[in-house]
């Protein structure tokens, strides 16, 4: 990794892209410290400290959620809009046809995703504004303050969406993913300070911190192995004679990733479980709402069970949406290929589907385990941190993907130099 970064830094074009990405990170961090006007900061801090469920959203926003800045909602509305649009392309035939039209179709879907982001941002901002008003977090309550809050939060999310697309175009890696990555990594110094305070205050011992470090290293290694894990299905292509040339005859493979869905099932499951807790918090003095809040507390057995089941469900669902074994089998047959021992067509599709179902189960269980791991680590070590398994999955996944893009840029320049 360090060698790749060193080689990339020596090339002027890649160096400019890296510097541009770092400057956009700086802009993001500056925006995370611009507060929304008219909010009582102390009252808000007390409100957010009472709910651990806000922790993950605070982490991915780089602390902007807890400070309630203009970037408090982060990029989550865009992510949710993207997931919803991907699901709709399967359900709605016109969107499915649009997705298969190439660059123009994808541009249209991206445009729809942007509109969806604005709608979701407004709805979420209105909900947060109502919640703040009910908790007395406004300095001077009134319609004007509600409007300022909604406009500020929506504008912040739209700005992050634009910033992410700018990084994708002129920087290195996927801009949206890198913004989430930057938000999570920016919380590491605060986490290190918290651990130091635990030690100095006697809340946690040296052995607990060492145990936590060992668990963190093992989990990072497991996440890397799972992110890179593949099941390779061998494919043989028959020889074809076209004129005087012979085509095909080579052996290749279909790489089926163990974690085909990435971190999306975790985010989607968390968003769904976050919804009833948010609604219940609007009615703090209602007995039924208090029961719902207790049931959906992140440390409750019900919450963890539902969380794990939803992650497993969405892993299978998203994998089925994004990967179609029948299309893969048809493409193999179209180009004269076959899996050794299987007939082309339907038998090949059924074989791929069986393998995909088995490895998806392993990936889904692993995702559920990683997502619930912070609860067990807190119970064993006594160290209360928000940088949990979900954040780790995102950080490792984005880092690996960005390094792959850097390597592809370097490889492209090698080929250009060889051709010249």
Coordinates of C-alpha atoms in Angstrom, one line a residue:
X1 CA 0.0 0.0 0.0
X2 CA 2.8 2.4 0.9
X3 CA 4.6 1.5 -2.2
X4 CA 1.6 2.2 -4.3
X5 CA 1.1 5.6 -2.7
X6 CA 4.8 6.5 -3.2
X7 CA 4.6 5.6 -6.9
X8 CA 1.4 7.6 -7.3
X9 CA 2.9 10.6 -5.6
X10 CA 5.7 10.7 -8.2
X11 CA 3.2 11.1 -11.1
X12 CA 2.1 14.7 -11.5
X13 CA -1.5 13.8 -12.6
X14 CA -2.1 11.4 -9.7
X15 CA -0.4 13.8 -7.2
X16 CA -2.9 16.6 -8.2
X17 CA -5.8 14.2 -7.8
X18 CA -4.6 13.1 -4.3
X19 CA -4.0 16.8 -3.2
X20 CA -7.4 17.7 -4.6
X21 CA -9.1 14.9 -2.5
X22 CA -7.2 16.0 0.6
X23 CA -8.4 19.6 0.1
X24 CA -12.0 18.5 -0.2
X25 CA -11.5 16.6 3.1
X26 CA -10.5 19.9 4.6
X27 CA -13.6 21.6 3.2
X28 CA -15.7 18.8 4.7
X29 CA -14.1 19.2 8.1
X30 CA -14.6 22.9 8.1
X31 CA -18.3 22.5 7.2
X32 CA -18.7 20.0 10.1
X33 CA -18.0 22.9 12.5
X34 CA -20.5 25.5 11.2
X35 CA -23.5 25.3 13.6
X36 CA -27.1 25.6 12.6
X37 CA -28.4 29.0 13.9
X38 CA -30.8 29.3 16.8
X39 CA -30.0 26.0 18.6
X40 CA -29.3 25.8 22.3
X41 CA -26.0 23.8 22.2
X42 CA -26.0 22.7 25.8
X43 CA -29.6 21.5 25.7
X44 CA -28.9 19.6 22.5
X45 CA -25.8 17.9 23.9
X46 CA -27.9 16.6 26.9
X47 CA -30.5 15.3 24.5
X48 CA -28.1 13.5 22.3
X49 CA -26.1 12.0 25.2
X50 CA -29.2 10.2 26.3
X51 CA -29.4 8.0 23.2
X52 CA -26.7 5.6 22.1
X53 CA -28.5 5.1 18.8
X54 CA -27.3 8.5 17.6
X55 CA -23.7 7.3 18.0
X56 CA -23.3 5.8 14.5
X57 CA -24.7 8.8 12.7
X58 CA -22.4 11.0 14.7
X59 CA -19.4 8.9 13.7
X60 CA -20.1 8.9 10.0
X61 CA -20.8 12.6 10.0
X62 CA -17.4 13.3 11.7
X63 CA -19.0 14.6 14.9
X64 CA -21.3 17.1 13.0
X65 CA -24.4 15.4 14.2
X66 CA -23.7 15.9 17.9
X67 CA -22.6 19.5 17.4
X68 CA -25.7 19.9 15.1
X69 CA -23.9 21.7 12.3
X70 CA -25.1 22.3 8.8
X71 CA -23.7 18.8 7.9
X72 CA -25.4 17.1 10.8
X73 CA -27.4 14.7 8.5
X74 CA -24.3 13.8 6.6
X75 CA -24.6 11.9 3.4
X76 CA -27.1 9.3 4.7
X77 CA -30.1 10.7 2.7
X78 CA -28.1 10.3 -0.5
X79 CA -27.2 6.7 0.5
X80 CA -30.8 5.9 1.3
X81 CA -31.9 7.5 -2.0
X82 CA -29.3 5.4 -3.9
X83 CA -30.5 2.2 -2.3
X84 CA -34.1 3.0 -2.9
X85 CA -33.4 3.8 -6.6
X86 CA -31.5 0.5 -7.0
X87 CA -34.4 -1.4 -5.6
X88 CA -36.9 0.5 -7.8
X89 CA -34.9 -0.4 -11.0
X90 CA -35.8 -4.0 -10.3
X91 CA -39.5 -3.3 -9.5
X92 CA -40.3 -0.7 -12.2
X93 CA -39.7 -1.9 -15.8
X94 CA -39.2 1.6 -17.2
X95 CA -36.3 2.2 -14.7
X96 CA -34.9 -1.2 -15.5
X97 CA -34.8 -0.3 -19.2
X98 CA -33.3 3.1 -18.4
X99 CA -30.5 1.4 -16.4
X100 CA -29.6 -0.8 -19.5
X101 CA -29.4 2.2 -21.9
X102 CA -25.7 2.9 -21.1
X103 CA -24.3 6.2 -20.1
X104 CA -27.4 8.3 -20.9
X105 CA -29.6 6.0 -18.9
X106 CA -27.2 6.0 -15.9
X107 CA -27.1 9.8 -16.0
X108 CA -30.9 9.9 -15.8
X109 CA -30.9 7.6 -12.8
X110 CA -28.3 9.7 -11.1
X111 CA -30.5 12.7 -11.6
X112 CA -33.5 10.9 -10.1
X113 CA -31.3 9.9 -7.1
X114 CA -30.4 13.6 -6.6
X115 CA -34.0 14.5 -6.5
X116 CA -34.7 11.7 -4.1
X117 CA -31.9 12.9 -1.9
X118 CA -33.4 16.4 -1.6
X119 CA -36.9 14.9 -0.8
X120 CA -35.4 12.6 1.9
X121 CA -33.3 15.4 3.3
X122 CA -36.3 17.7 3.7
X123 CA -38.3 15.0 5.4
X124 CA -35.5 14.1 7.7
X125 CA -34.7 17.7 8.5
X126 CA -38.4 18.4 9.3
X127 CA -38.5 15.4 11.6
X128 CA -35.3 16.6 13.4
X129 CA -36.7 20.1 13.7
X130 CA -39.9 18.9 15.3
X131 CA -37.9 16.7 17.7
X132 CA -35.7 19.7 18.7
X133 CA -38.8 21.9 19.2
X134 CA -40.4 19.3 21.5
X135 CA -37.3 18.9 23.6
X136 CA -36.9 22.7 23.9
X137 CA -33.6 22.9 22.0
X138 CA -34.5 26.1 20.2
X139 CA -33.3 29.4 21.7
X140 CA -36.5 31.2 20.4
X141 CA -39.1 28.7 19.1
X142 CA -41.1 29.6 16.0
X143 CA -41.7 28.9 12.4
X144 CA -38.7 31.0 11.2
X145 CA -36.3 28.8 13.3
X146 CA -37.9 25.6 11.9
X147 CA -37.4 26.9 8.3
X148 CA -33.8 27.9 9.0
X149 CA -33.1 24.5 10.4
X150 CA -34.7 22.6 7.5
X151 CA -33.0 24.7 4.9
X152 CA -29.6 24.5 6.6
X153 CA -29.6 20.8 7.0
X154 CA -31.0 20.1 3.5
X155 CA -28.4 22.5 2.0
X156 CA -25.6 20.7 4.0
X157 CA -26.6 17.3 2.6
X158 CA -26.9 18.6 -1.0
X159 CA -23.5 20.3 -0.6
X160 CA -21.9 17.0 0.6
X161 CA -23.5 15.2 -2.4
X162 CA -22.0 17.7 -4.8
X163 CA -18.6 17.5 -2.9
X164 CA -18.7 13.7 -3.3
X165 CA -19.4 13.8 -7.0
X166 CA -16.6 16.4 -7.4
X167 CA -14.1 14.1 -5.6
X168 CA -15.2 11.2 -7.9
X169 CA -14.6 13.3 -11.0
X170 CA -11.4 15.1 -10.1
X171 CA -10.0 13.2 -7.2
X172 CA -9.2 9.5 -6.3
X173 CA -11.8 7.0 -5.4
X174 CA -15.6 7.2 -4.9
X175 CA -16.3 10.6 -3.4
X176 CA -19.4 9.6 -1.4
X177 CA -17.6 6.7 0.2
X178 CA -14.5 8.8 0.9
X179 CA -16.6 11.5 2.7
X180 CA -18.0 8.8 5.0
X181 CA -14.5 7.5 5.4
X182 CA -13.2 10.9 6.4
X183 CA -16.0 11.4 8.9
X184 CA -15.2 8.1 10.6
X185 CA -11.4 8.5 10.6
X186 CA -11.7 12.1 12.0
X187 CA -13.2 10.6 15.2
X188 CA -10.2 8.4 15.9
X189 CA -8.2 11.0 17.9
X190 CA -11.2 11.6 20.1
X191 CA -11.6 7.9 20.6
X192 CA -7.9 7.6 21.6
X193 CA -8.3 10.5 24.1
X194 CA -11.4 8.7 25.6
X195 CA -9.4 5.5 26.1
X196 CA -6.6 7.5 27.8
X197 CA -9.2 9.1 30.1
X198 CA -10.6 5.7 30.9
X199 CA -7.2 4.5 32.0
X200 CA -6.3 7.6 34.0
X201 CA -9.7 7.7 35.8
X202 CA -9.5 4.0 36.6
X203 CA -12.7 3.2 34.6
X204 CA -10.7 0.7 32.5
X205 CA -7.5 -1.1 33.3
X206 CA -4.4 -1.7 31.1
X207 CA -5.5 -5.3 30.5
X208 CA -8.9 -4.2 29.2
X209 CA -7.2 -1.8 26.8
X210 CA -4.8 -4.5 25.6
X211 CA -7.7 -6.9 25.1
X212 CA -9.5 -4.2 23.2
X213 CA -6.5 -3.7 20.9
X214 CA -6.1 -7.4 20.3
X215 CA -9.8 -7.7 19.4
X216 CA -9.5 -4.7 17.1
X217 CA -6.5 -6.2 15.2
X218 CA -8.2 -9.6 14.8
X219 CA -11.4 -7.9 13.6
X220 CA -9.5 -5.8 11.1
X221 CA -7.8 -8.9 9.7
X222 CA -11.2 -10.7 9.5
X223 CA -12.8 -7.8 7.7
X224 CA -10.0 -7.6 5.1
X225 CA -10.2 -11.4 4.5
X226 CA -14.0 -11.2 4.1
X227 CA -13.9 -8.2 1.9
X228 CA -11.4 -9.8 -0.4
X229 CA -12.8 -13.3 -0.1
X230 CA -14.0 -14.9 -3.4
X231 CA -15.3 -18.2 -4.6
X232 CA -13.9 -18.7 -8.1
X233 CA -16.0 -20.8 -10.5
X234 CA -13.9 -22.1 -13.4
X235 CA -15.2 -21.4 -16.9
X236 CA -13.8 -23.0 -20.1
X237 CA -14.3 -21.4 -23.5
X238 CA -14.4 -23.5 -26.7
X239 CA -12.2 -22.7 -29.7
X240 CA -13.7 -20.8 -32.6
X241 CA -12.2 -20.4 -36.1
X242 CA -13.0 -17.1 -37.7
X243 CA -11.2 -16.8 -41.1
X244 CA -7.6 -17.7 -40.4
X245 CA -7.7 -16.8 -36.7
X246 CA -8.6 -19.0 -33.8
X247 CA -10.5 -17.4 -30.9
X248 CA -11.3 -18.8 -27.5
X249 CA -10.0 -22.0 -26.0
X250 CA -8.8 -20.3 -22.8
X251 CA -9.8 -21.0 -19.2
X252 CA -11.0 -18.3 -16.8
X253 CA -13.2 -18.0 -13.7
X254 CA -16.3 -16.2 -12.3
X255 CA -15.3 -14.4 -9.0
X256 CA -18.2 -14.6 -6.6
X257 CA -17.5 -12.3 -3.6
X258 CA -18.4 -13.7 -0.2
X259 CA -19.6 -10.2 0.9
X260 CA -21.3 -9.3 -2.3
X261 CA -23.6 -6.6 -0.7
X262 CA -20.8 -4.7 1.1
X263 CA -22.0 -2.6 4.0
X264 CA -25.3 -1.6 2.5
X265 CA -27.4 -4.2 4.4
X266 CA -26.0 -2.9 7.7
X267 CA -26.9 0.7 6.8
X268 CA -30.3 -0.2 5.6
X269 CA -31.1 -2.3 8.7
X270 CA -29.9 0.5 11.0
X271 CA -32.1 3.1 9.1
X272 CA -35.2 0.9 9.6
X273 CA -34.6 0.3 13.3
X274 CA -33.8 4.0 13.8
X275 CA -37.2 5.0 12.5
X276 CA -39.4 3.7 15.4
X277 CA -37.0 5.1 18.0
X278 CA -37.1 8.5 16.3
X279 CA -40.9 8.5 16.2
X280 CA -41.1 7.5 19.8
X281 CA -38.7 10.3 20.8
X282 CA -41.2 12.9 19.5
X283 CA -43.6 11.9 22.4
X284 CA -41.2 11.7 25.5
X285 CA -44.1 11.7 28.0
X286 CA -46.3 9.1 26.3
X287 CA -46.1 5.7 28.1
X288 CA -46.4 3.7 24.8
X289 CA -43.6 5.8 23.3
X290 CA -41.4 5.1 26.3
X291 CA -42.0 1.4 25.9
X292 CA -41.0 1.6 22.2
X293 CA -37.9 3.5 23.1
X294 CA -36.9 0.9 25.7
X295 CA -37.6 -2.0 23.2
X296 CA -35.5 -0.4 20.5
X297 CA -32.6 0.5 22.7
X298 CA -29.4 -0.6 21.0
X299 CA -28.4 -2.7 24.1
X300 CA -31.8 -4.6 24.2
X301 CA -32.1 -8.3 23.1
X302 CA -35.0 -7.4 20.8
X303 CA -33.0 -4.7 19.0
X304 CA -29.9 -6.9 18.5
X305 CA -32.1 -9.8 17.3
X306 CA -34.0 -7.7 14.8
X307 CA -30.8 -6.0 13.8
X308 CA -29.1 -9.4 13.0
X309 CA -32.1 -10.8 11.2
X310 CA -32.6 -7.6 9.1
X311 CA -28.9 -7.6 8.1
X312 CA -29.1 -11.2 6.9
X313 CA -32.4 -10.5 5.0
X314 CA -31.0 -7.4 3.3
X315 CA -27.8 -9.2 2.4
X316 CA -29.7 -11.8 0.5
X317 CA -32.1 -9.3 -0.9
X318 CA -29.4 -6.9 -2.1
X319 CA -27.3 -9.7 -3.6
X320 CA -30.3 -11.0 -5.5
X321 CA -31.0 -7.5 -6.8
X322 CA -27.4 -6.7 -8.0
X323 CA -26.4 -10.2 -9.2
X324 CA -28.5 -12.3 -11.5
X325 CA -27.2 -15.9 -12.1
X326 CA -29.4 -16.3 -15.2
X327 CA -27.8 -13.3 -16.9
X328 CA -24.3 -14.6 -16.1
X329 CA -25.2 -18.1 -17.4
X330 CA -26.7 -16.5 -20.6
X331 CA -23.5 -14.5 -21.2
X332 CA -21.3 -17.5 -20.7
X333 CA -23.4 -19.5 -23.2
X334 CA -23.4 -16.5 -25.7
X335 CA -19.6 -16.4 -25.9
X336 CA -19.2 -20.2 -26.2
X337 CA -18.3 -20.9 -22.6
X338 CA -19.3 -23.6 -20.1
X339 CA -18.5 -24.7 -16.5
X340 CA -16.8 -28.1 -16.7
X341 CA -19.3 -30.9 -15.9
X342 CA -22.4 -28.7 -16.5
X343 CA -24.5 -28.0 -19.6
X344 CA -24.8 -24.3 -20.6
X345 CA -28.0 -22.4 -19.8
X346 CA -30.3 -23.3 -17.0
X347 CA -28.1 -26.0 -15.2
X348 CA -25.3 -23.4 -15.1
X349 CA -27.6 -20.7 -13.7
X350 CA -28.9 -23.1 -11.0
X351 CA -25.3 -24.2 -10.1
X352 CA -24.2 -20.5 -9.7
X353 CA -27.3 -19.7 -7.7
X354 CA -26.6 -22.6 -5.2
X355 CA -23.0 -21.5 -4.7
X356 CA -24.1 -17.9 -4.3
X357 CA -26.7 -18.8 -1.7
X358 CA -24.1 -20.7 0.4
X359 CA -21.4 -18.0 0.3
X360 CA -24.0 -15.2 0.9
X361 CA -25.0 -17.0 4.1
X362 CA -21.4 -16.8 5.3
X363 CA -21.2 -13.1 4.4
X364 CA -24.5 -12.3 6.0
X365 CA -23.7 -14.0 9.3
X366 CA -20.3 -12.2 9.3
X367 CA -21.9 -8.8 8.7
X368 CA -24.4 -9.4 11.5
X369 CA -21.6 -10.5 13.9
X370 CA -19.5 -7.5 13.1
X371 CA -22.4 -5.1 13.5
X372 CA -23.2 -6.5 17.0
X373 CA -19.6 -6.8 18.0
X374 CA -19.4 -3.4 19.7
X375 CA -22.0 -4.4 22.3
X376 CA -20.0 -7.5 23.3
X377 CA -16.7 -5.6 23.3
X378 CA -18.2 -2.9 25.6
X379 CA -19.5 -5.6 27.9
X380 CA -16.1 -7.5 28.1
X381 CA -13.7 -4.5 28.2
X382 CA -15.9 -1.8 29.8
X383 CA -14.7 0.6 27.1
X384 CA -17.6 2.6 25.6
X385 CA -16.8 3.6 22.0
X386 CA -18.9 4.4 19.0
X387 CA -16.2 3.3 16.5
X388 CA -17.6 -0.2 16.1
X389 CA -17.8 -3.0 13.5
X390 CA -20.0 -1.1 11.0
X391 CA -17.5 1.8 10.9
X392 CA -14.7 -0.6 10.5
X393 CA -16.4 -2.3 7.6
X394 CA -16.8 1.0 5.9
X395 CA -13.2 2.2 6.5
X396 CA -11.6 -1.1 5.4
X397 CA -13.9 -1.4 2.3
X398 CA -13.3 2.2 1.2
X399 CA -9.5 2.0 1.8
X400 CA -9.2 -1.2 -0.3
X401 CA -11.4 0.2 -3.1
X402 CA -9.4 3.4 -3.2
X403 CA -6.1 1.5 -3.3
X404 CA -7.4 -0.6 -6.2
X405 CA -8.3 2.6 -8.1
X406 CA -4.8 4.0 -7.5
X407 CA -3.3 0.7 -8.8
X408 CA -5.6 0.8 -11.9
X409 CA -4.4 4.4 -12.6
X410 CA -0.8 3.3 -12.3
X411 CA -1.4 0.3 -14.5
X412 CA -3.1 2.5 -17.1
X413 CA 0.0 4.8 -17.3
X414 CA 2.3 1.7 -17.5
X415 CA 0.4 0.5 -20.6
X416 CA 0.4 4.0 -22.1
X417 CA 4.2 4.2 -21.7
X418 CA 4.6 0.7 -23.1
X419 CA 2.5 1.5 -26.2
X420 CA 4.5 4.7 -26.8

